[in-house]
mmCIF file of C-alpha atoms in Angstrom:
data_model
loop_
_atom_site.group_PDB
_atom_site.id
_atom_site.type_symbol
_atom_site.label_atom_id
_atom_site.label_comp_id
_atom_site.label_asym_id
_atom_site.label_seq_id
_atom_site.Cartn_x
_atom_site.Cartn_y
_atom_site.Cartn_z
ATOM 1 C CA UNK E 16 -71.211 -28.616 -1.988
ATOM 2 C CA UNK E 17 -69.387 -25.399 -2.763
ATOM 3 C CA UNK E 18 -65.928 -25.193 -1.301
ATOM 4 C CA UNK E 19 -64.873 -21.630 -0.638
ATOM 5 C CA UNK E 20 -61.247 -20.890 -1.301
ATOM 6 C CA UNK E 21 -59.236 -18.234 0.406
ATOM 7 C CA UNK E 22 -59.076 -14.874 -1.309
ATOM 8 C CA UNK E 23 -55.295 -15.038 -1.407
ATOM 9 C CA UNK E 24 -55.530 -18.155 -3.573
ATOM 10 C CA UNK E 25 -57.647 -16.474 -6.238
ATOM 11 C CA UNK E 26 -55.908 -15.200 -9.373
ATOM 12 C CA UNK E 27 -55.539 -11.454 -9.393
ATOM 13 C CA UNK E 28 -55.993 -9.218 -12.387
ATOM 14 C CA UNK E 29 -52.466 -8.229 -13.322
ATOM 15 C CA UNK E 30 -52.047 -4.546 -14.074
ATOM 16 C CA UNK E 31 -48.663 -3.637 -15.471
ATOM 17 C CA UNK E 32 -47.108 -0.758 -13.600
ATOM 18 C CA UNK E 33 -46.389 2.235 -15.785
ATOM 19 C CA UNK E 34 -45.444 5.801 -14.809
ATOM 20 C CA UNK E 35 -49.007 6.854 -15.590
ATOM 21 C CA UNK E 36 -50.645 4.567 -13.015
ATOM 22 C CA UNK E 37 -47.818 4.174 -10.484
ATOM 23 C CA UNK E 38 -46.946 7.218 -8.395
ATOM 24 C CA UNK E 39 -43.831 5.617 -6.910
ATOM 25 C CA UNK E 40 -42.423 4.862 -10.355
ATOM 26 C CA UNK E 41 -43.362 8.362 -11.530
ATOM 27 C CA UNK E 42 -41.482 9.943 -8.615
ATOM 28 C CA UNK E 43 -38.455 7.743 -9.299
ATOM 29 C CA UNK E 44 -38.412 8.714 -12.987
ATOM 30 C CA UNK E 45 -38.807 12.400 -12.115
ATOM 31 C CA UNK E 46 -35.918 12.145 -9.670
ATOM 32 C CA UNK E 47 -33.742 10.422 -12.279
ATOM 33 C CA UNK E 48 -34.605 13.133 -14.822
ATOM 34 C CA UNK E 49 -33.655 15.856 -12.318
ATOM 35 C CA UNK E 50 -30.354 14.113 -11.546
ATOM 36 C CA UNK E 51 -29.599 13.778 -15.254
ATOM 37 C CA UNK E 52 -30.362 17.452 -15.841
ATOM 38 C CA UNK E 53 -28.119 18.366 -12.889
ATOM 39 C CA UNK E 54 -25.321 16.214 -14.304
ATOM 40 C CA UNK E 55 -25.619 17.901 -17.708
ATOM 41 C CA UNK E 56 -25.435 21.320 -16.050
ATOM 42 C CA UNK E 57 -22.492 20.200 -13.902
ATOM 43 C CA UNK E 58 -20.609 18.796 -16.886
ATOM 44 C CA UNK E 59 -20.944 22.064 -18.812
ATOM 45 C CA UNK E 60 -19.971 24.287 -15.894
ATOM 46 C CA UNK E 61 -16.508 24.565 -14.413
ATOM 47 C CA UNK E 62 -17.426 23.139 -10.996
ATOM 48 C CA UNK E 63 -15.806 19.835 -10.135
ATOM 49 C CA UNK E 64 -18.967 17.917 -9.206
ATOM 50 C CA UNK E 65 -18.693 14.139 -9.578
ATOM 51 C CA UNK E 66 -21.126 12.610 -12.051
ATOM 52 C CA UNK E 67 -21.996 9.120 -13.249
ATOM 53 C CA UNK E 68 -19.777 7.685 -15.951
ATOM 54 C CA UNK E 69 -19.969 4.414 -17.897
ATOM 55 C CA UNK E 70 -16.617 2.652 -18.079
ATOM 56 C CA UNK E 71 -15.471 0.535 -21.042
ATOM 57 C CA UNK E 72 -16.274 -2.705 -19.222
ATOM 58 C CA UNK E 73 -19.882 -1.577 -18.690
ATOM 59 C CA UNK E 74 -19.608 -0.626 -15.021
ATOM 60 C CA UNK E 75 -21.122 2.588 -13.703
ATOM 61 C CA UNK E 76 -18.773 4.827 -11.709
ATOM 62 C CA UNK E 77 -18.840 8.272 -10.137
ATOM 63 C CA UNK E 78 -16.198 10.380 -11.799
ATOM 64 C CA UNK E 79 -14.944 13.962 -11.473
ATOM 65 C CA UNK E 80 -15.621 16.447 -14.248
ATOM 66 C CA UNK E 81 -11.952 16.736 -15.201
ATOM 67 C CA UNK E 82 -11.793 13.052 -16.154
ATOM 68 C CA UNK E 83 -14.967 13.341 -18.224
ATOM 69 C CA UNK E 84 -13.650 16.450 -19.996
ATOM 70 C CA UNK E 85 -10.398 14.636 -20.781
ATOM 71 C CA UNK E 86 -12.366 11.744 -22.246
ATOM 72 C CA UNK E 87 -14.566 14.132 -24.244
ATOM 73 C CA UNK E 88 -11.515 15.958 -25.589
ATOM 74 C CA UNK E 89 -9.886 12.661 -26.530
ATOM 75 C CA UNK E 90 -13.086 11.535 -28.219
ATOM 76 C CA UNK E 91 -13.379 14.817 -30.130
ATOM 77 C CA UNK E 92 -9.773 14.475 -31.304
ATOM 78 C CA UNK E 93 -10.431 10.897 -32.376
ATOM 79 C CA UNK E 94 -13.555 11.935 -34.305
ATOM 80 C CA UNK E 95 -11.626 14.741 -36.025
ATOM 81 C CA UNK E 96 -8.883 12.296 -37.019
ATOM 82 C CA UNK E 97 -11.454 9.879 -38.415
ATOM 83 C CA UNK E 98 -13.129 12.681 -40.373
ATOM 84 C CA UNK E 99 -9.799 13.812 -41.799
ATOM 85 C CA UNK E 100 -8.940 10.286 -42.882
ATOM 86 C CA UNK E 101 -12.374 9.840 -44.422
ATOM 87 C CA UNK E 102 -12.036 13.154 -46.292
ATOM 88 C CA UNK E 103 -8.707 12.011 -47.712
ATOM 89 C CA UNK E 104 -10.306 8.790 -48.923
ATOM 90 C CA UNK E 105 -13.230 10.651 -50.471
ATOM 91 C CA UNK E 106 -10.841 13.065 -52.202
ATOM 92 C CA UNK E 107 -9.041 10.208 -53.889
ATOM 93 C CA UNK E 108 -12.376 8.702 -54.913
ATOM 94 C CA UNK E 109 -13.540 12.025 -56.359
ATOM 95 C CA UNK E 110 -10.216 12.448 -58.125
ATOM 96 C CA UNK E 111 -10.668 9.015 -59.660
ATOM 97 C CA UNK E 112 -14.151 9.924 -60.889
ATOM 98 C CA UNK E 113 -12.786 13.165 -62.369
ATOM 99 C CA UNK E 114 -10.063 11.230 -64.142
ATOM 100 C CA UNK E 115 -12.617 8.798 -65.579
ATOM 101 C CA UNK E 116 -14.910 11.586 -66.778
ATOM 102 C CA UNK E 117 -12.027 13.574 -68.312
ATOM 103 C CA UNK E 118 -10.634 10.419 -69.955
ATOM 104 C CA UNK E 119 -13.732 10.054 -72.161
ATOM 105 C CA UNK E 120 -14.628 13.555 -73.483
ATOM 106 C CA UNK E 121 -16.998 12.156 -76.122
#
């Protein structure tokens, strides 16, 4: 005797959803891309449009442009300071190599 099982009990072929075969996911990704492009435009312009910002603790927060610009300026200053310090270190290293090469003129 063959016992028929319900269709809902049969294993289904699993198809992983990707943007190529899932319209809903494709729309969501397109919307996220548009929002990101808008945020980039807003951050470069002078309008005070709030945008998404990642905090140090990993949380995601809406933040005004002025706060982001302050953080960017602080980060740029920090990077410049690091570069200056690194250049000073490399200068001493190059000076040491010059001293070694001039010490043995043979």
